[in-house]
C-alpha cells in the first residue's frame, strides 16, 4: 500500500518545528508502524536527507519508549496497543497519516518526534518506591497478600511509563501515571508504612513538573496501551484526601 | 502548612470544587422541591416563600452565606485549574481526536461560565426583583407567570437548565471520584447515578418555565 | 601485557565458599564509603540493582543508560519468571538442585562455584523483590505462587503475569530512583559509554556521548561496573531491543578485558516467525507457553493444508516422540535445534517453511478456553496483534530466534574482569549459564549480581587500596576522548552509499547462516573471510547523515554496528576453535548418532577467554579449566 505521511520535524529543543510531507510507498500490511517509518528513513538516508528521529527500543510493547500521536490519537487507532505493536493493516491504501510528538509542557521536544519524559522519573523519585534496603527483607511468604489485592496491584503496576496518558489528556495531566504507582504500592501490605507520605510527595512533584490537573475526561484510560483504569485516579484522590486530613504524617 | 499544601495541589483544588459542587447540588435539590410546589397551586408556593422569609429567615441567611462561599470557591478553583491545564500544553496539537470525552465534560468550562451569568441574572430576576419592576415581592406564583410569558425568557431558562444538566452529569460523577469514594468499576466510565440525578434536576427546574409557557400550571 | 586468568574461587566445600568469601573480604569503613565513587553502565536488572544497593551502602554512584529512562532497559521484556530454590511447593527443590539443574542445563560449561552462589542467593532475591512491592502472582491463601519452566522438573519459578521482567525491573528502578532522590546516585539517561579509561592498569573511568547534545564527556571513578547486557543484536534480527548493543563491553575488551565464550548464543524456541524483509526485530513469547501447548509439524513434507484439517495421525509431535520424559519442556537449545531440523527437512509451516506449530487445542479442550485465557491471555493477544491470527482457534506458528548471549566479558568469582577495577555483571559477563541458559535464570542472575554480589565485592576491591587520586584532567581521559571523537568524525565524514541498517542486516544474515543454530567449520571459515571484507566496506561506504552535535540516531547505530562487526568475527573464531557441540553451540561435525550435542570434555572443558592484541593482530586464546567436583559430567538426556 502507498501512504502519505505528514510528520513533525524539529531540529532541536529551542528551534521551531513544522510538518513535512513524505510518501511511503510499497508498505506491507504486515509491517509494524515503526517498521514503516524505518522504510521511510532508509529512503531519506539514501537521498542524503536526515531521517526522522523517533523514540523506540523493545518494539514489543513493554519498554514504553515509543510514543507518537497518530492522526490525533496517542499510540494510534488500536486500543490497548503501543505504537510499536500497531501494524499497518490498521490503515488503508492511500491514507494520509499525521504524526506528531507527544505534546505537553513537561515533555519538551528534543528532536522531531522525540520528547523528554524525565519528568515522569522525577515523579517516581519523589516517592514512587518502597524503602526496602537490600538485605533487610523478611521471607517472601512472611506476609500473605490476598490474591485480589495482588491482582489489582499488578493491574496498576502494568504501567509502562510511556506518557500516552499525558499526551491524550486535554489538560496534559499525569494523573493516571501517578495514580497507577500510588495504587500499585498502596494496595500491598508492604506499601502501607509510606502510603500517605508517598501520595503527598508524588502529587506535589506531578504538579511541580507542570502537568495539568485531572478533569476525569477518561482520555488517558482510552490511550493507555495497558488499559489502566481511571479507578486508580479515584483511589489516589482518596489517599490524597486522607493524607491531607491526617496530622501525624511527616510532611517534608 | 498542611492546608496550604492541600490548597496548592491540583487534587486539593479539585477536592474544593467537588465539595463546593456537592453543596450546590444539595441546594439545587431543595430549590427544585420548592419550585415544584407551583404545580400544587398559587397559595402553596407563596406560603412557602413567606415561610422562608419569615420563620426560616435566619436559616436562609446562613444557607446563602454558605452558598456564596461555595460558589466563589468553585469558580475560583475552576479558574485556577483552567489556567494550570492550559499551561500544561503550551503547543497545541495540529489535530487531536478525543476518544471518549463526552459533550458534558467538553462543555464543563464554558457551560460553567454561562451558568455563572445565569445565576447572577436569575438572582437579579427573582430574588432582588431588579430586572422587572412589575414583580411583586413574595408573590412567586404571579412573578413566575409574568417571567415565563416571554418566549425569550423561557428559552434562556431552558438552555441554562440544559447546560446545568450537562454540568451536573459530569460534576456529580466526577465529584465521587475526586473524593475517592466511588467503588472500583468494571466499566469505570459508566455513570448511571450521575445521569439520573442530572436529568431529574434539569427536568425538575425546566418544568416550571415550560409548564407556565404551555399553560399547565393551575 | 599478558592476561592471567585467576578465577579466585574460595577454598572449602562448595556450600561454604560464598560464606567464606564474604568473611575474607576486606571491608570499607562506613565513613570511607562516601569517599569512593563507582560508575555503573546500564540500568537493567543488574545495573539498577547494583547502583541502588551500592548507594544504600554509601558509595557515590554515577549510573548511565542510553535510553531516556532507566526503566526502559531490556530486562523489562522478560516475560516468564524468575527461579528461586524456595521449595515453597514441597516438590523436592533445594539450593543444590537448582545448582545442579543450572550446571547441567548449561551443558557443563559453567563455573560450579559461581552457579552454587547463584542458587544460594536466589532465595534472597525473592524476599527482596517482595519487600519492594513486586506484585508476584499469589494463591488464594495469599502465599506466593509458582510454576514450572522449561528444563526443570520442579515448580520453582515465581512470576508476575507475563511481565515478570517488567515488575522486577520496576522494583530495581524504583530502588534506584529512591537513591537518586537521596543523592547517592547521579543518573545520566540518554548517555552512551564509548570508551573505557584505564590508568596505571586499573579501570578509572569512561568516555561518554550525550545522545541529545552530542557532547563527549569524561567521567572518572574508583571503579567501573559494566551492566550493559548481551550482544544478540550482532544478528540484526533478535529478540533484543533495537538499542541493545555490545559497545560498552567491546570497548572494554579492546582496553584489555578478556572476552569469554563469545560463541555461546541462545536461540529461543518460541518466537513469532519472520513475516517479510521489512522485519526489524523478532518477538519472543514466553516459553511458559510450552507448558500447555504441544509442538508439532505435518508428517508429510510440504503439507499445505490448514493446520486444523490435518488429522492427529498425520501430525508429528516430534518433541514428545523424541523426549518422552520432558516432552515439550526440553531445554531451549534442544527445542530450537529440533525446530530447525524439522524445517530444514521440509516439514516447516508458514511463509517460507520457517515455522512449527504450537497448538493449544488439546489444552483448551481439557481446561477450557477461560483457563487458557487466564494463563496466557496477554501472550495470545500479542500473537494475534502481530500475525492477525487467532491462536485460540488456529495453532500458533513459532520459530527460534536469537535471544540471549551466555558469553561475555570474563570475570573472576568477584565479578571482576581481567582489568583491575572493571567489574562486569548480568548478561554482560559470561559467568553462570555455561553454554546454555535455563528459562527464568537470567532475571535471577542479573539481580543476584546486582543486589548481592557486586555491592560486597566492589568493597573488597576498593579496600585493598592502591588507588591513586585520578580526575577527568588525567591525560588518559584526553587521549581516550580524542579517540572517540575521531571515530565519530570518521563515521560522519564517510558519506557513502549504503545505510547503517543495510550493512547490519547483511552482517546479521551472515551470522545467522554461518554462526547460528548449527555451525560447520567450513561455514565459519567462510564467515571469517567475509566479515572483514564487509567491515572494510562498511568503513568505506557507510552513509551516516546528520551531524555529531545533536540527537542523531543514525550515528548512534553506526558506532554500535561497527563494534558488532568486530565482535562477530570473534564469535566465529571462537565457534571455529571449539571443536565440540555444547548447549547453544552446535557444531554439525560433533553430534551423537541421534543428533544430540556431543561434547568433548577431554579437550574443551574450559572457558575460552580471548585477549585483544590490537586491530591488526590475531586475538589470543586463554583457557580457564573447569573442574566439576559436584556434578558429574554426563551427556545431557531429556528423553
mmCIF file with all atom_site columns, N, CA and C in Angstrom, chain A residues 207-248:
data_model
loop_
_atom_site.group_PDB
_atom_site.id
_atom_site.type_symbol
_atom_site.label_atom_id
_atom_site.label_alt_id
_atom_site.label_comp_id
_atom_site.label_asym_id
_atom_site.label_entity_id
_atom_site.label_seq_id
_atom_site.pdbx_PDB_ins_code
_atom_site.Cartn_x
_atom_site.Cartn_y
_atom_site.Cartn_z
_atom_site.occupancy
_atom_site.B_iso_or_equiv
_atom_site.pdbx_formal_charge
_atom_site.auth_seq_id
_atom_site.auth_comp_id
_atom_site.auth_asym_id
_atom_site.auth_atom_id
_atom_site.pdbx_PDB_model_num
ATOM 1   N N  . UNK A 1 207 ? 2.585   18.098 40.169 1.00 0.00 ? 207 UNK A N  1
ATOM 2   C CA . UNK A 1 207 ? 2.172   19.494 39.936 1.00 0.00 ? 207 UNK A CA 1
ATOM 3   C C  . UNK A 1 207 ? 3.363   20.376 39.592 1.00 0.00 ? 207 UNK A C  1
ATOM 4   N N  . UNK A 1 208 ? 4.461   20.157 40.338 1.00 0.00 ? 208 UNK A N  1
ATOM 5   C CA . UNK A 1 208 ? 5.636   20.998 40.109 1.00 0.00 ? 208 UNK A CA 1
ATOM 6   C C  . UNK A 1 208 ? 6.213   20.840 38.714 1.00 0.00 ? 208 UNK A C  1
ATOM 7   N N  . UNK A 1 209 ? 6.053   19.638 38.152 1.00 0.00 ? 209 UNK A N  1
ATOM 8   C CA . UNK A 1 209 ? 6.593   19.395 36.812 1.00 0.00 ? 209 UNK A CA 1
ATOM 9   C C  . UNK A 1 209 ? 5.804   20.119 35.739 1.00 0.00 ? 209 UNK A C  1
ATOM 10  N N  . UNK A 1 210 ? 4.665   20.665 36.127 1.00 0.00 ? 210 UNK A N  1
ATOM 11  C CA . UNK A 1 210 ? 3.879   21.415 35.148 1.00 0.00 ? 210 UNK A CA 1
ATOM 12  C C  . UNK A 1 210 ? 2.841   20.585 34.418 1.00 0.00 ? 210 UNK A C  1
ATOM 13  N N  . UNK A 1 211 ? 2.526   19.398 34.947 1.00 0.00 ? 211 UNK A N  1
ATOM 14  C CA . UNK A 1 211 ? 1.418   18.638 34.364 1.00 0.00 ? 211 UNK A CA 1
ATOM 15  C C  . UNK A 1 211 ? 0.105   19.306 34.789 1.00 0.00 ? 211 UNK A C  1
ATOM 16  N N  . UNK A 1 212 ? -0.925  19.122 34.024 1.00 0.00 ? 212 UNK A N  1
ATOM 17  C CA . UNK A 1 212 ? -2.222  19.713 34.348 1.00 0.00 ? 212 UNK A CA 1
ATOM 18  C C  . UNK A 1 212 ? -2.966  18.898 35.397 1.00 0.00 ? 212 UNK A C  1
ATOM 19  N N  . UNK A 1 213 ? -4.159  19.395 35.757 1.00 0.00 ? 213 UNK A N  1
ATOM 20  C CA . UNK A 1 213 ? -4.989  18.679 36.721 1.00 0.00 ? 213 UNK A CA 1
ATOM 21  C C  . UNK A 1 213 ? -5.921  17.715 36.015 1.00 0.00 ? 213 UNK A C  1
ATOM 22  N N  . UNK A 1 214 ? -6.576  16.883 36.799 1.00 0.00 ? 214 UNK A N  1
ATOM 23  C CA . UNK A 1 214 ? -7.442  15.856 36.215 1.00 0.00 ? 214 UNK A CA 1
ATOM 24  C C  . UNK A 1 214 ? -8.875  16.345 36.166 1.00 0.00 ? 214 UNK A C  1
ATOM 25  N N  . UNK A 1 215 ? -9.507  16.225 35.005 1.00 0.00 ? 215 UNK A N  1
ATOM 26  C CA . UNK A 1 215 ? -10.925 16.560 34.880 1.00 0.00 ? 215 UNK A CA 1
ATOM 27  C C  . UNK A 1 215 ? -11.735 15.294 34.641 1.00 0.00 ? 215 UNK A C  1
ATOM 28  N N  . UNK A 1 216 ? -11.058 14.143 34.728 1.00 0.00 ? 216 UNK A N  1
ATOM 29  C CA . UNK A 1 216 ? -11.715 12.856 34.525 1.00 0.00 ? 216 UNK A CA 1
ATOM 30  C C  . UNK A 1 216 ? -12.430 12.759 33.179 1.00 0.00 ? 216 UNK A C  1
ATOM 31  N N  . UNK A 1 217 ? -11.790 13.241 32.159 1.00 0.00 ? 217 UNK A N  1
ATOM 32  C CA . UNK A 1 217 ? -12.330 13.046 30.816 1.00 0.00 ? 217 UNK A CA 1
ATOM 33  C C  . UNK A 1 217 ? -12.335 11.569 30.441 1.00 0.00 ? 217 UNK A C  1
ATOM 34  N N  . UNK A 1 218 ? -11.341 10.836 30.953 1.00 0.00 ? 218 UNK A N  1
ATOM 35  C CA . UNK A 1 218 ? -11.232 9.422  30.603 1.00 0.00 ? 218 UNK A CA 1
ATOM 36  C C  . UNK A 1 218 ? -10.362 9.162  29.383 1.00 0.00 ? 218 UNK A C  1
ATOM 37  N N  . UNK A 1 219 ? -9.819  10.221 28.766 1.00 0.00 ? 219 UNK A N  1
ATOM 38  C CA . UNK A 1 219 ? -8.987  10.027 27.570 1.00 0.00 ? 219 UNK A CA 1
ATOM 39  C C  . UNK A 1 219 ? -7.729  9.209  27.867 1.00 0.00 ? 219 UNK A C  1
ATOM 40  N N  . UNK A 1 220 ? -7.188  9.375  29.065 1.00 0.00 ? 220 UNK A N  1
ATOM 41  C CA . UNK A 1 220 ? -5.951  8.681  29.435 1.00 0.00 ? 220 UNK A CA 1
ATOM 42  C C  . UNK A 1 220 ? -6.134  7.167  29.388 1.00 0.00 ? 220 UNK A C  1
ATOM 43  N N  . UNK A 1 221 ? -7.241  6.734  29.977 1.00 0.00 ? 221 UNK A N  1
ATOM 44  C CA . UNK A 1 221 ? -7.510  5.291  30.042 1.00 0.00 ? 221 UNK A CA 1
ATOM 45  C C  . UNK A 1 221 ? -7.673  4.721  28.643 1.00 0.00 ? 221 UNK A C  1
ATOM 46  N N  . UNK A 1 222 ? -8.284  5.521  27.769 1.00 0.00 ? 222 UNK A N  1
ATOM 47  C CA . UNK A 1 222 ? -8.509  5.099  26.402 1.00 0.00 ? 222 UNK A CA 1
ATOM 48  C C  . UNK A 1 222 ? -7.191  4.983  25.638 1.00 0.00 ? 222 UNK A C  1
ATOM 49  N N  . UNK A 1 223 ? -6.257  5.865  25.958 1.00 0.00 ? 223 UNK A N  1
ATOM 50  C CA . UNK A 1 223 ? -4.987  5.888  25.229 1.00 0.00 ? 223 UNK A CA 1
ATOM 51  C C  . UNK A 1 223 ? -3.989  4.883  25.797 1.00 0.00 ? 223 UNK A C  1
ATOM 52  N N  . UNK A 1 224 ? -4.182  4.484  27.039 1.00 0.00 ? 224 UNK A N  1
ATOM 53  C CA . UNK A 1 224 ? -3.170  3.669  27.725 1.00 0.00 ? 224 UNK A CA 1
ATOM 54  C C  . UNK A 1 224 ? -2.964  2.327  27.031 1.00 0.00 ? 224 UNK A C  1
ATOM 55  N N  . UNK A 1 225 ? -1.745  2.013  26.629 1.00 0.00 ? 225 UNK A N  1
ATOM 56  C CA . UNK A 1 225 ? -1.502  0.725  25.968 1.00 0.00 ? 225 UNK A CA 1
ATOM 57  C C  . UNK A 1 225 ? -1.749  -0.452 26.905 1.00 0.00 ? 225 UNK A C  1
ATOM 58  N N  . UNK A 1 226 ? -1.745  -0.203 28.190 1.00 0.00 ? 226 UNK A N  1
ATOM 59  C CA . UNK A 1 226 ? -2.008  -1.284 29.150 1.00 0.00 ? 226 UNK A CA 1
ATOM 60  C C  . UNK A 1 226 ? -3.409  -1.162 29.735 1.00 0.00 ? 226 UNK A C  1
ATOM 61  N N  . UNK A 1 227 ? -4.199  -0.256 29.197 1.00 0.00 ? 227 UNK A N  1
ATOM 62  C CA . UNK A 1 227 ? -5.599  -0.074 29.600 1.00 0.00 ? 227 UNK A CA 1
ATOM 63  C C  . UNK A 1 227 ? -5.775  0.053  31.113 1.00 0.00 ? 227 UNK A C  1
ATOM 64  N N  . UNK A 1 228 ? -4.936  0.861  31.707 1.00 0.00 ? 228 UNK A N  1
ATOM 65  C CA . UNK A 1 228 ? -5.019  1.078  33.149 1.00 0.00 ? 228 UNK A CA 1
ATOM 66  C C  . UNK A 1 228 ? -6.233  1.963  33.446 1.00 0.00 ? 228 UNK A C  1
ATOM 67  N N  . UNK A 1 229 ? -6.947  1.579  34.481 1.00 0.00 ? 229 UNK A N  1
ATOM 68  C CA . UNK A 1 229 ? -8.261  2.175  34.735 1.00 0.00 ? 229 UNK A CA 1
ATOM 69  C C  . UNK A 1 229 ? -8.151  3.480  35.510 1.00 0.00 ? 229 UNK A C  1
ATOM 70  N N  . UNK A 1 230 ? -9.075  4.404  35.194 1.00 0.00 ? 230 UNK A N  1
ATOM 71  C CA . UNK A 1 230 ? -9.125  5.644  35.967 1.00 0.00 ? 230 UNK A CA 1
ATOM 72  C C  . UNK A 1 230 ? -9.656  5.397  37.380 1.00 0.00 ? 230 UNK A C  1
ATOM 73  N N  . UNK A 1 231 ? -10.098 4.170  37.655 1.00 0.00 ? 231 UNK A N  1
ATOM 74  C CA . UNK A 1 231 ? -10.420 3.831  39.049 1.00 0.00 ? 231 UNK A CA 1
ATOM 75  C C  . UNK A 1 231 ? -9.239  4.140  39.960 1.00 0.00 ? 231 UNK A C  1
ATOM 76  N N  . UNK A 1 232 ? -8.037  3.998  39.417 1.00 0.00 ? 232 UNK A N  1
ATOM 77  C CA . UNK A 1 232 ? -6.854  4.249  40.249 1.00 0.00 ? 232 UNK A CA 1
ATOM 78  C C  . UNK A 1 232 ? -6.707  5.736  40.564 1.00 0.00 ? 232 UNK A C  1
ATOM 79  N N  . UNK A 1 233 ? -7.229  6.582  39.686 1.00 0.00 ? 233 UNK A N  1
ATOM 80  C CA . UNK A 1 233 ? -7.201  8.018  39.995 1.00 0.00 ? 233 UNK A CA 1
ATOM 81  C C  . UNK A 1 233 ? -8.127  8.288  41.181 1.00 0.00 ? 233 UNK A C  1
ATOM 82  N N  . UNK A 1 234 ? -9.278  7.622  41.180 1.00 0.00 ? 234 UNK A N  1
ATOM 83  C CA . UNK A 1 234 ? -10.190 7.746  42.321 1.00 0.00 ? 234 UNK A CA 1
ATOM 84  C C  . UNK A 1 234 ? -9.464  7.361  43.603 1.00 0.00 ? 234 UNK A C  1
ATOM 85  N N  . UNK A 1 235 ? -8.751  6.265  43.517 1.00 0.00 ? 235 UNK A N  1
ATOM 86  C CA . UNK A 1 235 ? -8.035  5.764  44.678 1.00 0.00 ? 235 UNK A CA 1
ATOM 87  C C  . UNK A 1 235 ? -6.969  6.763  45.144 1.00 0.00 ? 235 UNK A C  1
ATOM 88  N N  . UNK A 1 236 ? -6.256  7.307  44.173 1.00 0.00 ? 236 UNK A N  1
ATOM 89  C CA . UNK A 1 236 ? -5.224  8.282  44.538 1.00 0.00 ? 236 UNK A CA 1
ATOM 90  C C  . UNK A 1 236 ? -5.857  9.503  45.209 1.00 0.00 ? 236 UNK A C  1
ATOM 91  N N  . UNK A 1 237 ? -6.978  9.964  44.660 1.00 0.00 ? 237 UNK A N  1
ATOM 92  C CA . UNK A 1 237 ? -7.635  11.125 45.241 1.00 0.00 ? 237 UNK A CA 1
ATOM 93  C C  . UNK A 1 237 ? -8.042  10.839 46.683 1.00 0.00 ? 237 UNK A C  1
ATOM 94  N N  . UNK A 1 238 ? -8.582  9.632  46.914 1.00 0.00 ? 238 UNK A N  1
ATOM 95  C CA . UNK A 1 238 ? -8.986  9.262  48.273 1.00 0.00 ? 238 UNK A CA 1
ATOM 96  C C  . UNK A 1 238 ? -7.788  9.237  49.210 1.00 0.00 ? 238 UNK A C  1
ATOM 97  N N  . UNK A 1 239 ? -6.696  8.662  48.734 1.00 0.00 ? 239 UNK A N  1
ATOM 98  C CA . UNK A 1 239 ? -5.480  8.620  49.551 1.00 0.00 ? 239 UNK A CA 1
ATOM 99  C C  . UNK A 1 239 ? -4.965  10.027 49.831 1.00 0.00 ? 239 UNK A C  1
ATOM 100 N N  . UNK A 1 240 ? -5.078  10.874 48.813 1.00 0.00 ? 240 UNK A N  1
ATOM 101 C CA . UNK A 1 240 ? -4.570  12.228 48.984 1.00 0.00 ? 240 UNK A CA 1
ATOM 102 C C  . UNK A 1 240 ? -5.389  12.974 50.035 1.00 0.00 ? 240 UNK A C  1
ATOM 103 N N  . UNK A 1 241 ? -6.695  12.774 49.986 1.00 0.00 ? 241 UNK A N  1
ATOM 104 C CA . UNK A 1 241 ? -7.563  13.423 50.977 1.00 0.00 ? 241 UNK A CA 1
ATOM 105 C C  . UNK A 1 241 ? -7.235  12.918 52.375 1.00 0.00 ? 241 UNK A C  1
ATOM 106 N N  . UNK A 1 242 ? -7.112  11.602 52.480 1.00 0.00 ? 242 UNK A N  1
ATOM 107 C CA . UNK A 1 242 ? -6.775  11.008 53.784 1.00 0.00 ? 242 UNK A CA 1
ATOM 108 C C  . UNK A 1 242 ? -5.456  11.554 54.299 1.00 0.00 ? 242 UNK A C  1
ATOM 109 N N  . UNK A 1 243 ? -4.480  11.609 53.397 1.00 0.00 ? 243 UNK A N  1
ATOM 110 C CA . UNK A 1 243 ? -3.151  12.074 53.804 1.00 0.00 ? 243 UNK A CA 1
ATOM 111 C C  . UNK A 1 243 ? -3.208  13.527 54.254 1.00 0.00 ? 243 UNK A C  1
ATOM 112 N N  . UNK A 1 244 ? -4.035  14.317 53.574 1.00 0.00 ? 244 UNK A N  1
ATOM 113 C CA . UNK A 1 244 ? -4.110  15.726 53.929 1.00 0.00 ? 244 UNK A CA 1
ATOM 114 C C  . UNK A 1 244 ? -4.819  15.921 55.266 1.00 0.00 ? 244 UNK A C  1
ATOM 115 N N  . UNK A 1 245 ? -5.761  15.022 55.577 1.00 0.00 ? 245 UNK A N  1
ATOM 116 C CA . UNK A 1 245 ? -6.505  15.162 56.824 1.00 0.00 ? 245 UNK A CA 1
ATOM 117 C C  . UNK A 1 245 ? -5.744  14.605 58.022 1.00 0.00 ? 245 UNK A C  1
ATOM 118 N N  . UNK A 1 246 ? -4.818  13.666 57.766 1.00 0.00 ? 246 UNK A N  1
ATOM 119 C CA . UNK A 1 246 ? -4.135  13.060 58.904 1.00 0.00 ? 246 UNK A CA 1
ATOM 120 C C  . UNK A 1 246 ? -2.960  13.945 59.305 1.00 0.00 ? 246 UNK A C  1
ATOM 121 N N  . UNK A 1 247 ? -2.944  14.288 60.569 1.00 0.00 ? 247 UNK A N  1
ATOM 122 C CA . UNK A 1 247 ? -1.982  15.290 61.030 1.00 0.00 ? 247 UNK A CA 1
ATOM 123 C C  . UNK A 1 247 ? -0.609  14.693 61.285 1.00 0.00 ? 247 UNK A C  1
ATOM 124 N N  . UNK A 1 248 ? -0.555  13.409 61.615 1.00 0.00 ? 248 UNK A N  1
ATOM 125 C CA . UNK A 1 248 ? 0.689   12.844 62.125 1.00 0.00 ? 248 UNK A CA 1
ATOM 126 C C  . UNK A 1 248 ? 1.746   12.516 61.091 1.00 0.00 ? 248 UNK A C  1
#
